[in-house]
Amino acid sequence: MPFIALVFFFFFLYLRSMLLQLFLWRRGRNMSKENETASRENRPVPRLNERILSSLSRKSVAAHPWHDLEIGPGAPAVFNVVVEITKGSKVKYELDKKTGLIKVDRVLYSSVVYPHNYGFIPRTLCEDNDPMDVLVLMQEPVLPGCFLQARAIGLMPMIDQGEKDDKIIAVCANDPEFHHYNDLNELSPHRLAEIRRFFQDYKKNENKEVAVNEFLPADTAREAIQYSMDLYAQYILQSLRQ
């Protein structure tokens, strides 16, 4: 009996020791969590970028290149251009008006490529309900979606399937080889012939008629841009009144 009592006594001591260790371990763990929580609460919270924060509650926060990009203080003489199609490309990219993204419309049916970078002037509107189109002469191709500063040097009147679809001819204002041009008559006749021929031919294999009339000077181009700016402003005012 004394031996059994002694066994139970040592077992009781062992059990009590284990329970005490478990109690101390759990208490230390809880204190560690409390300290960690207090540390998080006292730690300064980093400010979220406004665009990231707004994206949590809105479907889209991307800037729209047609409406959000300014035309520039020098318009209608010098203005921003959003490039849609790269010089040398056979892919017809264009602005998706709903999303503001540049989408692939089609690959050209004819064996031709765009002779220069092609895009549009933001915050302008033409009779075809599109922004004003621009062909920008410069040394290098520019990626679709980029924007640059350009100077109008002329206007190419064009009729596309019976609808007016004029194109502004411009030069990149930040290209040292082209920025000094101020009017179409300063360009070689061959360059103008290339531009004309491209637009006359690029839809032929689609059985679509395009007519290109005589090029007009820089003054006429600036007037056309100013008119498209005014038309856009009227459109915005009407939208706000609705």
mmCIF file with all atom_site columns, C-alpha atoms in Angstrom, residues 55-241:
data_model
loop_
_atom_site.group_PDB
_atom_site.id
_atom_site.type_symbol
_atom_site.label_atom_id
_atom_site.label_alt_id
_atom_site.label_comp_id
_atom_site.label_asym_id
_atom_site.label_entity_id
_atom_site.label_seq_id
_atom_site.pdbx_PDB_ins_code
_atom_site.Cartn_x
_atom_site.Cartn_y
_atom_site.Cartn_z
_atom_site.occupancy
_atom_site.B_iso_or_equiv
_atom_site.pdbx_formal_charge
_atom_site.auth_seq_id
_atom_site.auth_comp_id
_atom_site.auth_asym_id
_atom_site.auth_atom_id
_atom_site.pdbx_PDB_model_num
ATOM 1   C CA . SER A 1 55  ? -11.090 50.736 -57.381  1.00 0.00 ? 55  SER A CA 1
ATOM 2   C CA . LEU A 1 56  ? -12.469 48.849 -54.375  1.00 0.00 ? 56  LEU A CA 1
ATOM 3   C CA . SER A 1 57  ? -15.831 50.536 -54.802  1.00 0.00 ? 57  SER A CA 1
ATOM 4   C CA . ARG A 1 58  ? -16.005 51.316 -58.530  1.00 0.00 ? 58  ARG A CA 1
ATOM 5   C CA . LYS A 1 59  ? -15.902 49.098 -61.587  1.00 0.00 ? 59  LYS A CA 1
ATOM 6   C CA . SER A 1 60  ? -13.493 51.272 -63.546  1.00 0.00 ? 60  SER A CA 1
ATOM 7   C CA . VAL A 1 61  ? -11.234 54.174 -62.653  1.00 0.00 ? 61  VAL A CA 1
ATOM 8   C CA . ALA A 1 62  ? -9.026  54.252 -65.752  1.00 0.00 ? 62  ALA A CA 1
ATOM 9   C CA . ALA A 1 63  ? -8.615  57.636 -67.413  1.00 0.00 ? 63  ALA A CA 1
ATOM 10  C CA . HIS A 1 64  ? -10.387 57.962 -70.758  1.00 0.00 ? 64  HIS A CA 1
ATOM 11  C CA . PRO A 1 65  ? -7.956  59.352 -73.369  1.00 0.00 ? 65  PRO A CA 1
ATOM 12  C CA . TRP A 1 66  ? -10.700 61.126 -75.331  1.00 0.00 ? 66  TRP A CA 1
ATOM 13  C CA . HIS A 1 67  ? -12.308 62.928 -72.399  1.00 0.00 ? 67  HIS A CA 1
ATOM 14  C CA . ASP A 1 68  ? -9.756  63.033 -69.551  1.00 0.00 ? 68  ASP A CA 1
ATOM 15  C CA . LEU A 1 69  ? -6.620  64.039 -71.461  1.00 0.00 ? 69  LEU A CA 1
ATOM 16  C CA . GLU A 1 70  ? -6.411  67.794 -72.042  1.00 0.00 ? 70  GLU A CA 1
ATOM 17  C CA . ILE A 1 71  ? -5.990  69.048 -75.580  1.00 0.00 ? 71  ILE A CA 1
ATOM 18  C CA . GLY A 1 72  ? -3.219  71.397 -74.425  1.00 0.00 ? 72  GLY A CA 1
ATOM 19  C CA . PRO A 1 73  ? -2.953  75.173 -73.893  1.00 0.00 ? 73  PRO A CA 1
ATOM 20  C CA . GLY A 1 74  ? -1.527  75.789 -77.386  1.00 0.00 ? 74  GLY A CA 1
ATOM 21  C CA . ALA A 1 75  ? -4.537  74.399 -79.271  1.00 0.00 ? 75  ALA A CA 1
ATOM 22  C CA . PRO A 1 76  ? -5.562  74.639 -82.051  1.00 0.00 ? 76  PRO A CA 1
ATOM 23  C CA . ALA A 1 77  ? -1.997  75.293 -83.274  1.00 0.00 ? 77  ALA A CA 1
ATOM 24  C CA . VAL A 1 78  ? -0.158  72.844 -80.975  1.00 0.00 ? 78  VAL A CA 1
ATOM 25  C CA . PHE A 1 79  ? -2.091  70.052 -79.287  1.00 0.00 ? 79  PHE A CA 1
ATOM 26  C CA . ASN A 1 80  ? -1.939  66.592 -77.754  1.00 0.00 ? 80  ASN A CA 1
ATOM 27  C CA . VAL A 1 81  ? -2.465  63.558 -79.970  1.00 0.00 ? 81  VAL A CA 1
ATOM 28  C CA . VAL A 1 82  ? -3.287  60.059 -78.734  1.00 0.00 ? 82  VAL A CA 1
ATOM 29  C CA . VAL A 1 83  ? -1.616  57.553 -81.042  1.00 0.00 ? 83  VAL A CA 1
ATOM 30  C CA . GLU A 1 84  ? -3.862  54.687 -82.125  1.00 0.00 ? 84  GLU A CA 1
ATOM 31  C CA . ILE A 1 85  ? -1.864  53.211 -85.013  1.00 0.00 ? 85  ILE A CA 1
ATOM 32  C CA . THR A 1 86  ? 1.891   52.882 -85.259  1.00 0.00 ? 86  THR A CA 1
ATOM 33  C CA . LYS A 1 87  ? 3.813   54.020 -88.309  1.00 0.00 ? 87  LYS A CA 1
ATOM 34  C CA . GLY A 1 88  ? 4.439   50.979 -90.514  1.00 0.00 ? 88  GLY A CA 1
ATOM 35  C CA . SER A 1 89  ? 1.557   48.955 -89.050  1.00 0.00 ? 89  SER A CA 1
ATOM 36  C CA . LYS A 1 90  ? -0.998  46.982 -91.029  1.00 0.00 ? 90  LYS A CA 1
ATOM 37  C CA . VAL A 1 91  ? -3.204  46.595 -87.956  1.00 0.00 ? 91  VAL A CA 1
ATOM 38  C CA . LYS A 1 92  ? -6.094  49.063 -87.717  1.00 0.00 ? 92  LYS A CA 1
ATOM 39  C CA . TYR A 1 93  ? -6.264  49.947 -84.040  1.00 0.00 ? 93  TYR A CA 1
ATOM 40  C CA . GLU A 1 94  ? -8.906  52.369 -82.826  1.00 0.00 ? 94  GLU A CA 1
ATOM 41  C CA . LEU A 1 95  ? -10.297 53.867 -79.641  1.00 0.00 ? 95  LEU A CA 1
ATOM 42  C CA . ASP A 1 96  ? -13.020 51.882 -77.922  1.00 0.00 ? 96  ASP A CA 1
ATOM 43  C CA . LYS A 1 97  ? -15.312 54.733 -76.884  1.00 0.00 ? 97  LYS A CA 1
ATOM 44  C CA . LYS A 1 98  ? -16.929 52.823 -74.026  1.00 0.00 ? 98  LYS A CA 1
ATOM 45  C CA . THR A 1 99  ? -13.815 51.674 -72.168  1.00 0.00 ? 99  THR A CA 1
ATOM 46  C CA . GLY A 1 100 ? -11.216 54.153 -73.398  1.00 0.00 ? 100 GLY A CA 1
ATOM 47  C CA . LEU A 1 101 ? -8.917  51.282 -74.381  1.00 0.00 ? 101 LEU A CA 1
ATOM 48  C CA . ILE A 1 102 ? -7.229  50.871 -77.759  1.00 0.00 ? 102 ILE A CA 1
ATOM 49  C CA . LYS A 1 103 ? -8.730  47.867 -79.532  1.00 0.00 ? 103 LYS A CA 1
ATOM 50  C CA . VAL A 1 104 ? -7.897  45.964 -82.703  1.00 0.00 ? 104 VAL A CA 1
ATOM 51  C CA . ASP A 1 105 ? -10.535 46.826 -85.289  1.00 0.00 ? 105 ASP A CA 1
ATOM 52  C CA . ARG A 1 106 ? -9.098  44.769 -88.156  1.00 0.00 ? 106 ARG A CA 1
ATOM 53  C CA . VAL A 1 107 ? -6.022  43.994 -90.194  1.00 0.00 ? 107 VAL A CA 1
ATOM 54  C CA . LEU A 1 108 ? -5.974  46.019 -93.422  1.00 0.00 ? 108 LEU A CA 1
ATOM 55  C CA . TYR A 1 109 ? -7.252  44.055 -96.414  1.00 0.00 ? 109 TYR A CA 1
ATOM 56  C CA . SER A 1 110 ? -4.858  45.761 -98.821  1.00 0.00 ? 110 SER A CA 1
ATOM 57  C CA . SER A 1 111 ? -1.083  45.250 -98.979  1.00 0.00 ? 111 SER A CA 1
ATOM 58  C CA . VAL A 1 112 ? -0.337  48.657 -97.448  1.00 0.00 ? 112 VAL A CA 1
ATOM 59  C CA . VAL A 1 113 ? 0.863   50.006 -94.082  1.00 0.00 ? 113 VAL A CA 1
ATOM 60  C CA . TYR A 1 114 ? 0.237   53.300 -92.335  1.00 0.00 ? 114 TYR A CA 1
ATOM 61  C CA . PRO A 1 115 ? 2.854   55.788 -93.614  1.00 0.00 ? 115 PRO A CA 1
ATOM 62  C CA . HIS A 1 116 ? 2.981   57.717 -90.328  1.00 0.00 ? 116 HIS A CA 1
ATOM 63  C CA . ASN A 1 117 ? 1.691   57.516 -86.763  1.00 0.00 ? 117 ASN A CA 1
ATOM 64  C CA . TYR A 1 118 ? -2.078  57.983 -86.715  1.00 0.00 ? 118 TYR A CA 1
ATOM 65  C CA . GLY A 1 119 ? -4.400  58.976 -83.888  1.00 0.00 ? 119 GLY A CA 1
ATOM 66  C CA . PHE A 1 120 ? -6.877  61.541 -82.606  1.00 0.00 ? 120 PHE A CA 1
ATOM 67  C CA . ILE A 1 121 ? -7.033  64.857 -80.758  1.00 0.00 ? 121 ILE A CA 1
ATOM 68  C CA . PRO A 1 122 ? -8.626  64.576 -77.291  1.00 0.00 ? 122 PRO A CA 1
ATOM 69  C CA . ARG A 1 123 ? -11.659 66.703 -76.420  1.00 0.00 ? 123 ARG A CA 1
ATOM 70  C CA . THR A 1 124 ? -12.629 67.243 -80.048  1.00 0.00 ? 124 THR A CA 1
ATOM 71  C CA . LEU A 1 125 ? -15.704 66.068 -81.938  1.00 0.00 ? 125 LEU A CA 1
ATOM 72  C CA . CYS A 1 126 ? -16.477 65.825 -85.647  1.00 0.00 ? 126 CYS A CA 1
ATOM 73  C CA . GLU A 1 127 ? -19.647 65.296 -87.653  1.00 0.00 ? 127 GLU A CA 1
ATOM 74  C CA . ASP A 1 128 ? -19.060 61.525 -87.693  1.00 0.00 ? 128 ASP A CA 1
ATOM 75  C CA . ASN A 1 129 ? -19.276 61.500 -83.855  1.00 0.00 ? 129 ASN A CA 1
ATOM 76  C CA . ASP A 1 130 ? -15.572 60.663 -83.580  1.00 0.00 ? 130 ASP A CA 1
ATOM 77  C CA . PRO A 1 131 ? -12.688 62.810 -82.352  1.00 0.00 ? 131 PRO A CA 1
ATOM 78  C CA . MET A 1 132 ? -10.593 64.632 -84.932  1.00 0.00 ? 132 MET A CA 1
ATOM 79  C CA . ASP A 1 133 ? -8.214  62.296 -86.802  1.00 0.00 ? 133 ASP A CA 1
ATOM 80  C CA . VAL A 1 134 ? -4.521  63.189 -87.142  1.00 0.00 ? 134 VAL A CA 1
ATOM 81  C CA . LEU A 1 135 ? -1.609  61.835 -89.144  1.00 0.00 ? 135 LEU A CA 1
ATOM 82  C CA . VAL A 1 136 ? 1.620   62.771 -87.334  1.00 0.00 ? 136 VAL A CA 1
ATOM 83  C CA . LEU A 1 137 ? 4.861   62.967 -89.311  1.00 0.00 ? 137 LEU A CA 1
ATOM 84  C CA . MET A 1 138 ? 7.954   62.035 -87.286  1.00 0.00 ? 138 MET A CA 1
ATOM 85  C CA . GLN A 1 139 ? 11.041  59.859 -87.429  1.00 0.00 ? 139 GLN A CA 1
ATOM 86  C CA . GLU A 1 140 ? 10.011  56.920 -85.274  1.00 0.00 ? 140 GLU A CA 1
ATOM 87  C CA . PRO A 1 141 ? 6.933   54.707 -84.735  1.00 0.00 ? 141 PRO A CA 1
ATOM 88  C CA . VAL A 1 142 ? 5.051   55.328 -81.470  1.00 0.00 ? 142 VAL A CA 1
ATOM 89  C CA . LEU A 1 143 ? 3.223   52.651 -79.488  1.00 0.00 ? 143 LEU A CA 1
ATOM 90  C CA . PRO A 1 144 ? -0.596  52.730 -79.520  1.00 0.00 ? 144 PRO A CA 1
ATOM 91  C CA . GLY A 1 145 ? -1.998  54.445 -76.441  1.00 0.00 ? 145 GLY A CA 1
ATOM 92  C CA . CYS A 1 146 ? 0.861   56.931 -76.042  1.00 0.00 ? 146 CYS A CA 1
ATOM 93  C CA . PHE A 1 147 ? 0.257   60.632 -76.507  1.00 0.00 ? 147 PHE A CA 1
ATOM 94  C CA . LEU A 1 148 ? 2.519   63.326 -77.918  1.00 0.00 ? 148 LEU A CA 1
ATOM 95  C CA . GLN A 1 149 ? 2.500   67.014 -78.826  1.00 0.00 ? 149 GLN A CA 1
ATOM 96  C CA . ALA A 1 150 ? 1.910   67.879 -82.463  1.00 0.00 ? 150 ALA A CA 1
ATOM 97  C CA . ARG A 1 151 ? 1.630   70.955 -84.672  1.00 0.00 ? 151 ARG A CA 1
ATOM 98  C CA . ALA A 1 152 ? -0.939  71.190 -87.466  1.00 0.00 ? 152 ALA A CA 1
ATOM 99  C CA . ILE A 1 153 ? 0.585   71.897 -90.889  1.00 0.00 ? 153 ILE A CA 1
ATOM 100 C CA . GLY A 1 154 ? -2.374  71.098 -93.132  1.00 0.00 ? 154 GLY A CA 1
ATOM 101 C CA . LEU A 1 155 ? -5.703  69.396 -93.737  1.00 0.00 ? 155 LEU A CA 1
ATOM 102 C CA . MET A 1 156 ? -6.527  66.482 -96.025  1.00 0.00 ? 156 MET A CA 1
ATOM 103 C CA . PRO A 1 157 ? -10.246 66.619 -96.939  1.00 0.00 ? 157 PRO A CA 1
ATOM 104 C CA . MET A 1 158 ? -11.572 63.098 -97.312  1.00 0.00 ? 158 MET A CA 1
ATOM 105 C CA . ILE A 1 159 ? -14.901 61.424 -98.033  1.00 0.00 ? 159 ILE A CA 1
ATOM 106 C CA . ASP A 1 160 ? -15.206 57.887 -96.660  1.00 0.00 ? 160 ASP A CA 1
ATOM 107 C CA . GLN A 1 161 ? -18.215 55.992 -98.035  1.00 0.00 ? 161 GLN A CA 1
ATOM 108 C CA . GLY A 1 162 ? -20.115 59.208 -98.596  1.00 0.00 ? 162 GLY A CA 1
ATOM 109 C CA . GLU A 1 163 ? -19.313 60.730 -95.177  1.00 0.00 ? 163 GLU A CA 1
ATOM 110 C CA . LYS A 1 164 ? -16.921 63.549 -94.373  1.00 0.00 ? 164 LYS A CA 1
ATOM 111 C CA . ASP A 1 165 ? -13.794 62.174 -92.683  1.00 0.00 ? 165 ASP A CA 1
ATOM 112 C CA . ASP A 1 166 ? -11.103 64.866 -92.859  1.00 0.00 ? 166 ASP A CA 1
ATOM 113 C CA . LYS A 1 167 ? -7.597  64.237 -91.543  1.00 0.00 ? 167 LYS A CA 1
ATOM 114 C CA . ILE A 1 168 ? -5.275  66.750 -89.916  1.00 0.00 ? 168 ILE A CA 1
ATOM 115 C CA . ILE A 1 169 ? -1.686  66.505 -91.174  1.00 0.00 ? 169 ILE A CA 1
ATOM 116 C CA . ALA A 1 170 ? 0.696   67.360 -88.349  1.00 0.00 ? 170 ALA A CA 1
ATOM 117 C CA . VAL A 1 171 ? 4.309   67.059 -87.257  1.00 0.00 ? 171 VAL A CA 1
ATOM 118 C CA . CYS A 1 172 ? 5.630   65.968 -83.867  1.00 0.00 ? 172 CYS A CA 1
ATOM 119 C CA . ALA A 1 173 ? 6.498   69.122 -81.935  1.00 0.00 ? 173 ALA A CA 1
ATOM 120 C CA . ASN A 1 174 ? 9.352   67.313 -80.151  1.00 0.00 ? 174 ASN A CA 1
ATOM 121 C CA . ASP A 1 175 ? 11.045  65.694 -83.136  1.00 0.00 ? 175 ASP A CA 1
ATOM 122 C CA . PRO A 1 176 ? 14.114  67.711 -84.244  1.00 0.00 ? 176 PRO A CA 1
ATOM 123 C CA . GLU A 1 177 ? 13.769  66.506 -87.841  1.00 0.00 ? 177 GLU A CA 1
ATOM 124 C CA . PHE A 1 178 ? 10.149  67.630 -88.227  1.00 0.00 ? 178 PHE A CA 1
ATOM 125 C CA . HIS A 1 179 ? 9.307   70.265 -85.597  1.00 0.00 ? 179 HIS A CA 1
ATOM 126 C CA . HIS A 1 180 ? 10.391  73.173 -87.835  1.00 0.00 ? 180 HIS A CA 1
ATOM 127 C CA . TYR A 1 181 ? 7.704   72.444 -90.475  1.00 0.00 ? 181 TYR A CA 1
ATOM 128 C CA . ASN A 1 182 ? 4.796   74.886 -90.380  1.00 0.00 ? 182 ASN A CA 1
ATOM 129 C CA . ASP A 1 183 ? 2.862   74.178 -93.579  1.00 0.00 ? 183 ASP A CA 1
ATOM 130 C CA . LEU A 1 184 ? 2.274   71.411 -96.100  1.00 0.00 ? 184 LEU A CA 1
ATOM 131 C CA . ASN A 1 185 ? 4.015   73.325 -98.896  1.00 0.00 ? 185 ASN A CA 1
ATOM 132 C CA . GLU A 1 186 ? 7.288   72.769 -97.030  1.00 0.00 ? 186 GLU A CA 1
ATOM 133 C CA . LEU A 1 187 ? 7.011   69.003 -97.540  1.00 0.00 ? 187 LEU A CA 1
ATOM 134 C CA . SER A 1 188 ? 8.158   67.234 -100.675 1.00 0.00 ? 188 SER A CA 1
ATOM 135 C CA . PRO A 1 189 ? 5.433   66.525 -103.260 1.00 0.00 ? 189 PRO A CA 1
ATOM 136 C CA . HIS A 1 190 ? 6.340   62.826 -103.089 1.00 0.00 ? 190 HIS A CA 1
ATOM 137 C CA . ARG A 1 191 ? 5.557   62.609 -99.352  1.00 0.00 ? 191 ARG A CA 1
ATOM 138 C CA . LEU A 1 192 ? 2.131   64.132 -99.933  1.00 0.00 ? 192 LEU A CA 1
ATOM 139 C CA . ALA A 1 193 ? 1.553   61.748 -102.849 1.00 0.00 ? 193 ALA A CA 1
ATOM 140 C CA . GLU A 1 194 ? 2.364   58.783 -100.562 1.00 0.00 ? 194 GLU A CA 1
ATOM 141 C CA . ILE A 1 195 ? -0.134  59.965 -97.962  1.00 0.00 ? 195 ILE A CA 1
ATOM 142 C CA . ARG A 1 196 ? -2.834  60.512 -100.562 1.00 0.00 ? 196 ARG A CA 1
ATOM 143 C CA . ARG A 1 197 ? -2.260  57.127 -102.199 1.00 0.00 ? 197 ARG A CA 1
ATOM 144 C CA . PHE A 1 198 ? -2.419  55.273 -98.891  1.00 0.00 ? 198 PHE A CA 1
ATOM 145 C CA . PHE A 1 199 ? -5.852  56.638 -98.006  1.00 0.00 ? 199 PHE A CA 1
ATOM 146 C CA . GLN A 1 200 ? -7.117  56.116 -101.538 1.00 0.00 ? 200 GLN A CA 1
ATOM 147 C CA . ASP A 1 201 ? -6.072  52.452 -101.534 1.00 0.00 ? 201 ASP A CA 1
ATOM 148 C CA . TYR A 1 202 ? -6.310  51.123 -97.968  1.00 0.00 ? 202 TYR A CA 1
ATOM 149 C CA . LYS A 1 203 ? -10.002 50.199 -98.243  1.00 0.00 ? 203 LYS A CA 1
ATOM 150 C CA . LYS A 1 204 ? -10.155 49.116 -101.865 1.00 0.00 ? 204 LYS A CA 1
ATOM 151 C CA . ASN A 1 205 ? -10.140 45.375 -101.116 1.00 0.00 ? 205 ASN A CA 1
ATOM 152 C CA . GLU A 1 206 ? -13.067 45.954 -98.749  1.00 0.00 ? 206 GLU A CA 1
ATOM 153 C CA . ASN A 1 207 ? -15.040 47.403 -101.678 1.00 0.00 ? 207 ASN A CA 1
ATOM 154 C CA . LYS A 1 208 ? -15.326 50.735 -99.852  1.00 0.00 ? 208 LYS A CA 1
ATOM 155 C CA . GLU A 1 209 ? -14.988 54.033 -101.663 1.00 0.00 ? 209 GLU A CA 1
ATOM 156 C CA . VAL A 1 210 ? -12.653 56.721 -100.339 1.00 0.00 ? 210 VAL A CA 1
ATOM 157 C CA . ALA A 1 211 ? -12.135 60.064 -102.059 1.00 0.00 ? 211 ALA A CA 1
ATOM 158 C CA . VAL A 1 212 ? -9.222  62.340 -101.167 1.00 0.00 ? 212 VAL A CA 1
ATOM 159 C CA . ASN A 1 213 ? -9.459  65.970 -102.220 1.00 0.00 ? 213 ASN A CA 1
ATOM 160 C CA . GLU A 1 214 ? -6.727  68.597 -102.522 1.00 0.00 ? 214 GLU A CA 1
ATOM 161 C CA . PHE A 1 215 ? -4.670  69.293 -99.423  1.00 0.00 ? 215 PHE A CA 1
ATOM 162 C CA . LEU A 1 216 ? -5.413  72.534 -97.603  1.00 0.00 ? 216 LEU A CA 1
ATOM 163 C CA . PRO A 1 217 ? -3.008  74.827 -95.690  1.00 0.00 ? 217 PRO A CA 1
ATOM 164 C CA . ALA A 1 218 ? -2.253  75.051 -91.968  1.00 0.00 ? 218 ALA A CA 1
ATOM 165 C CA . ASP A 1 219 ? -4.728  77.890 -91.382  1.00 0.00 ? 219 ASP A CA 1
ATOM 166 C CA . THR A 1 220 ? -7.573  75.698 -92.571  1.00 0.00 ? 220 THR A CA 1
ATOM 167 C CA . ALA A 1 221 ? -6.375  72.855 -90.350  1.00 0.00 ? 221 ALA A CA 1
ATOM 168 C CA . ARG A 1 222 ? -6.367  75.107 -87.278  1.00 0.00 ? 222 ARG A CA 1
ATOM 169 C CA . GLU A 1 223 ? -9.869  76.321 -88.111  1.00 0.00 ? 223 GLU A CA 1
ATOM 170 C CA . ALA A 1 224 ? -11.076 72.711 -88.406  1.00 0.00 ? 224 ALA A CA 1
ATOM 171 C CA . ILE A 1 225 ? -9.535  71.838 -85.036  1.00 0.00 ? 225 ILE A CA 1
ATOM 172 C CA . GLN A 1 226 ? -11.115 74.871 -83.386  1.00 0.00 ? 226 GLN A CA 1
ATOM 173 C CA . TYR A 1 227 ? -14.488 73.910 -84.826  1.00 0.00 ? 227 TYR A CA 1
ATOM 174 C CA . SER A 1 228 ? -14.127 70.368 -83.470  1.00 0.00 ? 228 SER A CA 1
ATOM 175 C CA . MET A 1 229 ? -13.185 71.805 -80.055  1.00 0.00 ? 229 MET A CA 1
ATOM 176 C CA . ASP A 1 230 ? -16.309 73.968 -80.043  1.00 0.00 ? 230 ASP A CA 1
ATOM 177 C CA . LEU A 1 231 ? -18.463 71.040 -81.139  1.00 0.00 ? 231 LEU A CA 1
ATOM 178 C CA . TYR A 1 232 ? -17.071 68.934 -78.291  1.00 0.00 ? 232 TYR A CA 1
ATOM 179 C CA . ALA A 1 233 ? -17.786 71.722 -75.789  1.00 0.00 ? 233 ALA A CA 1
ATOM 180 C CA . GLN A 1 234 ? -21.401 71.897 -77.009  1.00 0.00 ? 234 GLN A CA 1
ATOM 181 C CA . TYR A 1 235 ? -21.704 68.135 -76.638  1.00 0.00 ? 235 TYR A CA 1
ATOM 182 C CA . ILE A 1 236 ? -20.465 68.295 -73.031  1.00 0.00 ? 236 ILE A CA 1
ATOM 183 C CA . LEU A 1 237 ? -22.872 71.124 -72.171  1.00 0.00 ? 237 LEU A CA 1
ATOM 184 C CA . GLN A 1 238 ? -25.810 69.197 -73.612  1.00 0.00 ? 238 GLN A CA 1
ATOM 185 C CA . SER A 1 239 ? -24.780 66.081 -71.666  1.00 0.00 ? 239 SER A CA 1
ATOM 186 C CA . LEU A 1 240 ? -24.641 68.035 -68.401  1.00 0.00 ? 240 LEU A CA 1
ATOM 187 C CA . ARG A 1 241 ? -28.113 69.486 -68.962  1.00 0.00 ? 241 ARG A CA 1
#
